Amino acid sequence: MVRVNKGIGSLLALQLAITAVLPAQQGEIAKLFPAQPTGFVTDVAHLLDAGQRDALEARLRHLQDVTGADIAVVTLPTIGDYAAGDVALAVGRAWKVGPDAAIGDKRRNAGAVVLIVPHTSDHRGAIFISTGNGLEGAIPDAKAGEIRDAMIPALGQGQYGDALDVGTGMLVDIVARDLGVQDSSLLRKQEEH
């Protein structure tokens, strides 16, 4: 019995050590992005021209107006040694992406963060799509991977606006359909799927 207790004690000590590190790490991750978004598109890395940013803003605002769901796009010049998924999740939590609807409402936490970090000579680029609980069924990891794959050709050519147009177009379509919206300006043509 003593051995079991020692093992449990060691495991508990390890859990406490890990838990103590996580808030500190989250604080460091939060230094990578602004405390508040500048809109639906927060282009810290300056990858978009005004027209591209405005078009994305309009699309994402319309999605929110019609469905209540949020999609936030953030570009960062670097994420250091942090995993893109950890950074995207931290952005979503800090900015409260996704509505705080009533329990049972399909729109509750229906939000997504699209993170883009450009490839530069001193670090590799990253793209990650993080979803809130309300969109996990509509945008599972495999679907997020399909969206990222559709964006990669434009990203590889440094065409960030085009990549985000493709990615947000796919996301908006999925979210609108999942929430039962038939607004043709949000839906892609069936053959594009």
mmCIF file of C-alpha atoms in Angstrom, residues 66-69 98-111 132-135 178-180:
data_model
loop_
_atom_site.group_PDB
_atom_site.id
_atom_site.type_symbol
_atom_site.label_atom_id
_atom_site.label_comp_id
_atom_site.label_asym_id
_atom_site.label_seq_id
_atom_site.Cartn_x
_atom_site.Cartn_y
_atom_site.Cartn_z
ATOM 1 C CA VAL A 66 -26.864 36.486 -39.619
ATOM 2 C CA THR A 67 -25.792 33.552 -37.423
ATOM 3 C CA GLY A 68 -24.330 34.990 -34.226
ATOM 4 C CA ALA A 69 -21.149 32.948 -34.791
ATOM 5 C CA GLY A 98 -17.802 32.778 -30.001
ATOM 6 C CA PRO A 99 -21.054 33.996 -28.480
ATOM 7 C CA ASP A 100 -21.915 33.354 -24.860
ATOM 8 C CA ALA A 101 -25.357 32.030 -25.718
ATOM 9 C CA ALA A 102 -27.577 30.096 -23.328
ATOM 10 C CA ILE A 103 -26.767 26.489 -22.530
ATOM 11 C CA GLY A 104 -28.364 24.323 -25.201
ATOM 12 C CA ASP A 105 -28.275 27.102 -27.817
ATOM 13 C CA LYS A 106 -26.368 25.809 -30.860
ATOM 14 C CA ARG A 107 -24.607 29.183 -31.120
ATOM 15 C CA ARG A 108 -22.989 28.831 -27.681
ATOM 16 C CA ASN A 109 -19.219 29.118 -28.193
ATOM 17 C CA ALA A 110 -19.730 28.967 -31.975
ATOM 18 C CA GLY A 111 -16.437 30.599 -32.805
ATOM 19 C CA GLY A 132 -14.854 26.743 -29.978
ATOM 20 C CA ASN A 133 -16.986 23.976 -28.521
ATOM 21 C CA GLY A 134 -20.011 25.164 -30.499
ATOM 22 C CA LEU A 135 -18.300 24.444 -33.835
ATOM 23 C CA ASP A 178 -24.501 24.105 -39.549
ATOM 24 C CA LEU A 179 -26.633 26.859 -38.041
ATOM 25 C CA GLY A 180 -29.365 26.385 -40.661
#
